[in-house]
DNA sequence: CCCCAATAGTTGATATAGTCAACTATACGC
DNA sequence: GCGTATAGTTGACTATATCAACTATTGGGG
């Protein structure tokens, strides 16, 4: 069935994406969900990453992030250690296991992305991301 | 912060969208969530709409839809009545209240959409929807 | 130096959303 | 009529998300 409106396209896509990522991830027996994956990405790309950084970048509730991080630590993918200068800050970093898993994860993600972008040109994908980014900014900034 | 990858753009957008719709809807004191809204749209645009139609169009679990519809009925926005030819099918239609609310809803949605699309051309929005639709098809169909 | 507002993180309680499986009632082919 | 498929409902459960209260630390005035 064709999607006509912006809202239904977005909504359907988000739902489908969530399901697909979950399948891909379950298939890879990693035992993680899409938000775990986002956290891992953020930890990977943020030097000196704290829970608060994740909250800021995801826009999620800090309680949710706290529990998520706790799970990652219990899975021994991530470890935390207090910042020397500010002991309130707990810096998150990958364990060896975490690094290994993250590599596998990147492969799995590329597969999902490839599937998602099947039949689309690179330019279309770039445009899509650019427009999505604009929309995100529109939502976040113009909130009068 | 800039969104670079497809997955994070999608994920962030879906999240932001959900929050914004919820705000818009709460602000309008309608007491409905985004899925309620989708259901109302589907009921509006589908002649002879059944719960099953909603399941098909949303891809959600039928249990979830059953409960959602029950809520809409309790709110007296929608009524259901058995099909004469097939009494298993319960056809959903708006009550007068439902019609009135749906009109208000359309206005609220247009505002969200307008905000979302601020600074984008009509062509960009059309392209965006088209690409999103392709992605949805990619996910749903090529599932080998 | 000590108090205090601000910040980082944790936790409990609760709400919302999504999933699975079993069940009822009707319909249709044979 | 009988089995089977279909529409919808329900219960039990899991996962996600949110709110508010709490601890521990920090840095800045007085």
CSV table of C-alpha atoms (C1' of nucleotides) in Angstrom, one decimal:
chain,number,residue,atom,x,y,z
A,1,UNK,CA,0.0,0.0,0.0
A,2,UNK,CA,1.4,3.4,-1.0
A,3,UNK,CA,2.3,5.9,1.7
A,4,UNK,CA,1.0,9.3,0.8
A,5,UNK,CA,1.4,11.6,3.8
A,6,UNK,CA,4.6,12.6,5.5
A,7,UNK,CA,3.5,11.5,8.9
A,8,UNK,CA,2.5,8.0,7.8
A,9,UNK,CA,5.6,7.5,5.8
A,10,UNK,CA,7.7,8.5,8.8
A,11,UNK,CA,5.8,6.5,11.2
A,12,UNK,CA,5.8,3.4,9.1
A,13,UNK,CA,9.5,3.7,8.3
A,14,UNK,CA,10.4,4.1,11.9
A,15,UNK,CA,8.4,1.1,12.9
A,16,UNK,CA,9.8,-1.0,10.1
A,17,UNK,CA,13.3,0.1,10.8
A,18,UNK,CA,13.0,-0.8,14.4
A,19,UNK,CA,11.7,-4.3,13.6
A,20,UNK,CA,14.4,-4.9,11.0
A,21,UNK,CA,17.2,-3.8,13.2
A,22,UNK,CA,15.9,-6.0,15.9
A,23,UNK,CA,15.7,-8.9,13.6
A,24,UNK,CA,19.2,-8.3,12.3
A,25,UNK,CA,20.5,-8.0,15.8
A,26,UNK,CA,18.7,-11.0,17.2
A,27,UNK,CA,19.8,-13.0,14.2
A,28,UNK,CA,23.3,-12.1,15.2
A,29,UNK,CA,22.6,-13.2,18.7
A,30,UNK,CA,23.9,-10.1,20.2
A,31,UNK,CA,21.0,-9.6,22.6
A,32,UNK,CA,20.9,-5.9,22.0
A,33,UNK,CA,18.2,-3.6,20.9
A,34,UNK,CA,18.3,-0.5,18.6
A,35,UNK,CA,18.9,1.9,21.5
A,36,UNK,CA,21.8,-0.2,22.8
A,37,UNK,CA,23.2,0.0,19.4
A,38,UNK,CA,22.9,3.8,19.3
A,39,UNK,CA,24.6,4.0,22.6
A,40,UNK,CA,27.5,1.9,21.4
A,41,UNK,CA,27.8,4.2,18.4
A,42,UNK,CA,27.9,7.3,20.6
A,43,UNK,CA,30.4,5.8,22.9
A,44,UNK,CA,32.5,4.8,19.9
A,45,UNK,CA,32.5,8.2,18.3
A,46,UNK,CA,32.7,10.3,21.5
A,47,UNK,CA,36.0,10.7,23.1
A,48,UNK,CA,35.6,10.9,26.9
A,49,UNK,CA,31.9,9.9,26.7
A,50,UNK,CA,29.6,10.2,29.7
A,51,UNK,CA,26.1,9.1,30.2
A,52,UNK,CA,25.1,12.7,29.9
A,53,UNK,CA,26.6,12.9,26.4
A,54,UNK,CA,24.3,10.0,25.4
A,55,UNK,CA,21.3,11.7,26.9
A,56,UNK,CA,22.1,14.9,25.0
A,57,UNK,CA,22.6,13.1,21.7
A,58,UNK,CA,19.6,10.8,21.9
A,59,UNK,CA,17.2,13.1,23.5
A,60,UNK,CA,16.0,10.3,25.7
A,61,UNK,CA,15.3,10.3,29.4
A,62,UNK,CA,18.4,10.1,31.6
A,63,UNK,CA,16.8,7.3,33.6
A,64,UNK,CA,16.4,5.2,30.5
A,65,UNK,CA,20.0,5.8,29.5
A,66,UNK,CA,21.2,5.0,33.0
A,67,UNK,CA,19.6,1.6,32.8
A,68,UNK,CA,20.7,1.0,29.3
A,69,UNK,CA,24.3,1.7,30.2
A,70,UNK,CA,24.0,-0.5,33.2
A,71,UNK,CA,22.9,-3.4,30.9
A,72,UNK,CA,25.9,-2.7,28.6
A,73,UNK,CA,28.2,-2.9,31.6
A,74,UNK,CA,26.5,-6.1,32.9
A,75,UNK,CA,27.1,-7.5,29.4
A,76,UNK,CA,30.7,-6.6,29.8
A,77,UNK,CA,30.8,-4.6,26.6
A,78,UNK,CA,31.4,-1.3,28.3
A,79,UNK,CA,33.1,-0.2,31.4
A,80,UNK,CA,32.9,3.1,33.3
A,81,UNK,CA,35.4,4.9,35.4
A,82,UNK,CA,35.2,8.2,37.2
A,83,UNK,CA,36.8,11.2,35.7
A,84,UNK,CA,39.8,12.3,37.6
A,85,UNK,CA,38.9,15.9,37.6
A,86,UNK,CA,35.2,15.5,38.2
A,87,UNK,CA,34.2,12.4,40.1
A,88,UNK,CA,30.6,12.9,39.2
A,89,UNK,CA,31.4,12.1,35.6
A,90,UNK,CA,31.6,8.5,34.7
A,91,UNK,CA,33.5,8.0,31.5
A,92,UNK,CA,32.3,5.1,29.3
A,93,UNK,CA,34.6,3.1,27.2
A,94,UNK,CA,34.6,-0.2,25.4
A,95,UNK,CA,36.0,-3.4,26.9
A,96,UNK,CA,37.8,-5.7,24.5
A,97,UNK,CA,34.6,-7.6,24.1
A,98,UNK,CA,32.9,-4.4,23.4
A,99,UNK,CA,35.3,-3.6,20.7
A,100,UNK,CA,34.9,-7.0,19.1
A,101,UNK,CA,31.2,-6.8,19.2
A,102,UNK,CA,31.1,-3.3,17.8
A,103,UNK,CA,33.0,-4.5,14.7
A,104,UNK,CA,30.5,-7.2,14.2
A,105,UNK,CA,27.7,-4.8,14.7
A,106,UNK,CA,29.0,-2.5,12.0
A,107,UNK,CA,28.8,-5.3,9.5
A,108,UNK,CA,25.3,-6.1,10.5
A,109,UNK,CA,24.3,-2.5,10.2
A,110,UNK,CA,25.8,-2.1,6.8
A,111,UNK,CA,23.6,-5.0,5.7
A,112,UNK,CA,20.5,-3.4,7.1
A,113,UNK,CA,21.5,-0.1,5.4
A,114,UNK,CA,22.2,-1.8,2.2
A,115,UNK,CA,18.8,-3.5,2.3
A,116,UNK,CA,17.1,-0.3,3.1
A,117,UNK,CA,18.8,1.6,0.3
A,118,UNK,CA,18.4,-1.1,-2.4
A,119,UNK,CA,17.5,0.6,-5.6
A,120,UNK,CA,18.3,4.1,-4.4
A,121,UNK,CA,21.3,6.1,-5.7
A,122,UNK,CA,23.9,7.4,-3.3
A,123,UNK,CA,22.7,10.9,-4.1
A,124,UNK,CA,19.2,10.0,-3.1
A,125,UNK,CA,20.3,8.6,0.2
A,126,UNK,CA,22.4,11.7,0.9
A,127,UNK,CA,19.5,13.9,0.1
A,128,UNK,CA,17.3,11.8,2.3
A,129,UNK,CA,19.6,12.2,5.2
A,130,UNK,CA,20.0,15.9,4.6
A,131,UNK,CA,16.3,16.4,4.6
A,132,UNK,CA,15.8,14.3,7.6
A,133,UNK,CA,18.4,16.3,9.4
A,134,UNK,CA,16.7,19.5,8.4
A,135,UNK,CA,13.5,18.2,9.8
A,136,UNK,CA,15.1,17.2,13.0
A,137,UNK,CA,16.5,20.7,13.4
A,138,UNK,CA,13.2,22.2,12.6
A,139,UNK,CA,11.6,20.2,15.4
A,140,UNK,CA,14.3,20.8,17.9
A,141,UNK,CA,15.0,24.5,17.4
A,142,UNK,CA,11.8,26.3,16.4
A,143,UNK,CA,9.9,25.3,19.5
A,144,UNK,CA,8.2,28.6,20.4
B,1,UNK,CA,24.7,18.0,16.5
B,2,UNK,CA,24.8,16.8,12.9
B,3,UNK,CA,23.3,13.5,12.0
B,4,UNK,CA,25.6,11.6,9.7
B,5,UNK,CA,24.4,8.1,9.3
B,6,UNK,CA,21.1,6.9,7.9
B,7,UNK,CA,20.2,4.9,10.9
B,8,UNK,CA,20.8,7.7,13.4
B,9,UNK,CA,18.9,10.2,11.2
B,10,UNK,CA,16.0,7.9,11.0
B,11,UNK,CA,16.0,7.1,14.6
B,12,UNK,CA,16.3,10.6,15.8
B,13,UNK,CA,13.7,11.8,13.4
B,14,UNK,CA,11.2,9.1,14.5
B,15,UNK,CA,11.8,10.0,18.1
B,16,UNK,CA,11.5,13.7,17.6
B,17,UNK,CA,8.4,13.3,15.5
B,18,UNK,CA,6.7,11.1,18.1
B,19,UNK,CA,7.4,13.7,20.8
B,20,UNK,CA,6.3,16.6,18.7
B,21,UNK,CA,3.0,14.9,17.7
B,22,UNK,CA,2.4,14.1,21.2
B,23,UNK,CA,3.0,17.6,22.3
B,24,UNK,CA,0.8,19.0,19.6
B,25,UNK,CA,-1.9,16.6,20.5
B,26,UNK,CA,-1.7,17.1,24.2
B,27,UNK,CA,-1.6,20.8,23.6
B,28,UNK,CA,-4.9,20.4,21.9
B,29,UNK,CA,-6.2,18.3,24.7
B,30,UNK,CA,-7.4,15.6,22.5
B,31,UNK,CA,-6.1,12.8,24.7
B,32,UNK,CA,-4.9,10.7,21.8
B,33,UNK,CA,-1.5,9.4,20.8
B,34,UNK,CA,0.1,9.1,17.4
B,35,UNK,CA,-1.2,5.7,16.8
B,36,UNK,CA,-4.7,6.8,17.6
B,37,UNK,CA,-4.3,9.5,15.1
B,38,UNK,CA,-3.1,7.0,12.4
B,39,UNK,CA,-6.1,4.9,13.1
B,40,UNK,CA,-8.4,7.8,12.7
B,41,UNK,CA,-6.8,8.7,9.4
B,42,UNK,CA,-7.2,5.2,8.1
B,43,UNK,CA,-10.8,5.1,9.2
B,44,UNK,CA,-11.4,8.4,7.5
B,45,UNK,CA,-9.8,7.4,4.2
B,46,UNK,CA,-11.0,3.8,4.0
B,47,UNK,CA,-14.5,3.2,3.0
B,48,UNK,CA,-16.0,0.2,4.9
B,49,UNK,CA,-13.0,0.1,7.3
B,50,UNK,CA,-12.5,-2.8,9.6
B,51,UNK,CA,-10.0,-3.4,12.3
B,52,UNK,CA,-8.2,-5.7,10.0
B,53,UNK,CA,-7.7,-2.9,7.5
B,54,UNK,CA,-5.9,-1.0,10.2
B,55,UNK,CA,-3.8,-4.0,11.0
B,56,UNK,CA,-2.8,-4.3,7.3
B,57,UNK,CA,-2.1,-0.7,6.9
B,58,UNK,CA,-0.1,-0.1,10.0
B,59,UNK,CA,1.7,-3.4,10.3
B,60,UNK,CA,1.0,-3.5,14.0
B,61,UNK,CA,-0.2,-6.4,16.0
B,62,UNK,CA,-3.9,-7.0,15.8
B,63,UNK,CA,-4.2,-7.2,19.6
B,64,UNK,CA,-2.8,-3.7,19.8
B,65,UNK,CA,-5.2,-2.4,17.2
B,66,UNK,CA,-8.1,-4.1,19.0
B,67,UNK,CA,-7.3,-2.3,22.2
B,68,UNK,CA,-6.8,1.0,20.4
B,69,UNK,CA,-10.1,0.8,18.6
B,70,UNK,CA,-11.7,-0.1,21.9
B,71,UNK,CA,-10.4,3.1,23.3
B,72,UNK,CA,-11.6,5.2,20.4
B,73,UNK,CA,-15.0,3.7,20.9
B,74,UNK,CA,-15.0,4.4,24.6
B,75,UNK,CA,-14.1,8.0,23.7
B,76,UNK,CA,-17.2,8.0,21.5
B,77,UNK,CA,-15.2,9.0,18.5
B,78,UNK,CA,-15.8,5.9,16.5
B,79,UNK,CA,-18.6,3.3,16.4
B,80,UNK,CA,-18.5,-0.2,15.1
B,81,UNK,CA,-21.3,-2.1,13.5
B,82,UNK,CA,-21.4,-5.6,12.0
B,83,UNK,CA,-21.3,-6.0,8.3
B,84,UNK,CA,-24.6,-7.3,7.0
B,85,UNK,CA,-23.0,-9.8,4.7
B,86,UNK,CA,-20.3,-10.9,7.1
B,87,UNK,CA,-21.0,-10.6,10.7
B,88,UNK,CA,-17.4,-11.2,11.6
B,89,UNK,CA,-16.4,-7.9,10.1
B,90,UNK,CA,-17.1,-4.9,12.3
B,91,UNK,CA,-17.1,-1.8,10.3
B,92,UNK,CA,-15.7,1.3,11.9
B,93,UNK,CA,-17.0,4.8,11.3
B,94,UNK,CA,-16.8,8.2,12.9
B,95,UNK,CA,-19.4,9.5,15.2
B,96,UNK,CA,-20.4,13.1,15.0
B,97,UNK,CA,-17.9,13.8,17.7
B,98,UNK,CA,-15.3,11.8,15.8
B,99,UNK,CA,-15.9,13.9,12.7
B,100,UNK,CA,-15.6,17.1,14.6
B,101,UNK,CA,-12.4,16.0,16.3
B,102,UNK,CA,-10.9,14.8,13.1
B,103,UNK,CA,-11.2,18.2,11.6
B,104,UNK,CA,-9.4,19.8,14.5
B,105,UNK,CA,-6.8,17.1,14.2
B,106,UNK,CA,-6.1,17.8,10.6
B,107,UNK,CA,-5.4,21.4,11.5
B,108,UNK,CA,-3.0,20.4,14.3
B,109,UNK,CA,-1.3,18.0,11.9
B,110,UNK,CA,-0.8,20.6,9.3
B,111,UNK,CA,0.9,22.7,11.8
B,112,UNK,CA,3.3,19.9,12.7
B,113,UNK,CA,3.9,19.1,9.1
B,114,UNK,CA,4.5,22.8,8.3
B,115,UNK,CA,7.0,23.0,11.2
B,116,UNK,CA,8.7,19.9,10.1
B,117,UNK,CA,9.0,21.1,6.5
B,118,UNK,CA,10.1,24.6,7.2
B,119,UNK,CA,12.7,25.7,4.8
B,120,UNK,CA,12.2,22.7,2.5
B,121,UNK,CA,10.7,22.9,-1.0
B,122,UNK,CA,7.6,20.9,-1.9
B,123,UNK,CA,9.8,19.0,-4.3
B,124,UNK,CA,12.1,18.0,-1.5
B,125,UNK,CA,9.3,16.9,0.7
B,126,UNK,CA,7.8,14.8,-2.2
B,127,UNK,CA,11.2,13.3,-2.8
B,128,UNK,CA,11.6,12.5,0.9
B,129,UNK,CA,8.3,10.7,1.0
B,130,UNK,CA,9.1,8.8,-2.1
B,131,UNK,CA,12.4,7.6,-0.8
B,132,UNK,CA,10.9,6.7,2.5
B,133,UNK,CA,8.3,4.7,0.7
B,134,UNK,CA,11.0,2.9,-1.3
B,135,UNK,CA,12.8,2.1,1.9
B,136,UNK,CA,9.6,0.7,3.5
B,137,UNK,CA,9.1,-1.5,0.5
B,138,UNK,CA,12.7,-2.6,0.6
B,139,UNK,CA,12.2,-3.7,4.2
B,140,UNK,CA,8.9,-5.3,3.8
B,141,UNK,CA,9.4,-7.1,0.6
B,142,UNK,CA,13.0,-8.4,0.3
B,143,UNK,CA,12.9,-10.4,3.5
B,144,UNK,CA,14.7,-13.5,2.4
C,1,DC,C1',36.1,27.7,55.1
C,2,DC,C1',31.4,26.5,54.7
C,3,DC,C1',27.0,26.7,52.6
C,4,DC,C1',24.4,26.3,48.5
C,5,DA,C1',22.8,26.0,43.9
C,6,DA,C1',24.0,23.3,40.0
C,7,DT,C1',25.3,19.0,37.8
C,8,DA,C1',25.9,13.7,37.0
C,9,DG,C1',24.1,9.8,37.8
C,10,DT,C1',20.9,6.3,40.2
C,11,DT,C1',16.7,4.3,41.6
C,12,DG,C1',11.6,3.3,42.4
C,13,DA,C1',7.2,3.6,40.8
C,14,DT,C1',4.4,3.9,37.0
C,15,DA,C1',2.8,4.5,32.4
C,16,DT,C1',2.7,3.4,27.6
C,17,DA,C1',3.6,0.4,23.7
C,18,DG,C1',4.2,-3.9,21.6
C,19,DT,C1',4.0,-9.1,21.3
C,20,DC,C1',2.5,-13.9,21.7
C,21,DA,C1',-0.8,-17.4,22.3
C,22,DA,C1',-5.3,-19.0,23.3
C,23,DC,C1',-9.9,-18.2,22.6
C,24,DT,C1',-14.9,-17.1,20.4
C,25,DA,C1',-17.8,-16.4,16.6
C,26,DT,C1',-18.8,-16.4,12.0
C,27,DA,C1',-18.2,-17.8,7.1
C,28,DC,C1',-17.4,-20.7,3.3
C,29,DG,C1',-16.2,-24.8,0.5
C,30,DC,C1',-17.3,-29.3,0.1
D,1,DG,C1',-23.2,-30.8,8.7
D,2,DC,C1',-18.0,-30.6,9.1
D,3,DG,C1',-13.5,-28.9,8.9
D,4,DT,C1',-11.0,-25.0,8.0
D,5,DA,C1',-10.0,-20.2,7.4
D,6,DT,C1',-10.9,-15.5,8.9
D,7,DA,C1',-12.2,-11.3,12.2
D,8,DG,C1',-11.8,-10.0,16.3
D,9,DT,C1',-11.1,-10.3,21.6
D,10,DT,C1',-8.7,-11.2,25.7
D,11,DG,C1',-4.9,-12.4,29.1
D,12,DA,C1',-0.3,-12.5,30.3
D,13,DC,C1',3.8,-10.8,29.5
D,14,DT,C1',7.9,-8.0,27.9
D,15,DA,C1',9.9,-3.9,26.5
D,16,DT,C1',10.2,1.2,26.3
D,17,DA,C1',9.5,5.4,28.2
D,18,DT,C1',8.7,8.9,31.8
D,19,DC,C1',8.5,11.3,36.3
D,20,DA,C1',10.1,12.4,40.6
D,21,DA,C1',12.9,11.7,44.5
D,22,DC,C1',17.4,10.7,45.9
D,23,DT,C1',22.9,10.7,46.4
D,24,DA,C1',27.3,12.4,45.5
D,25,DT,C1',30.1,15.7,43.8
D,26,DT,C1',31.5,20.3,42.2
D,27,DG,C1',32.4,25.2,42.0
D,28,DG,C1',31.2,29.8,43.5
D,29,DG,C1',30.0,33.3,46.8
D,30,DG,C1',29.8,35.1,51.3
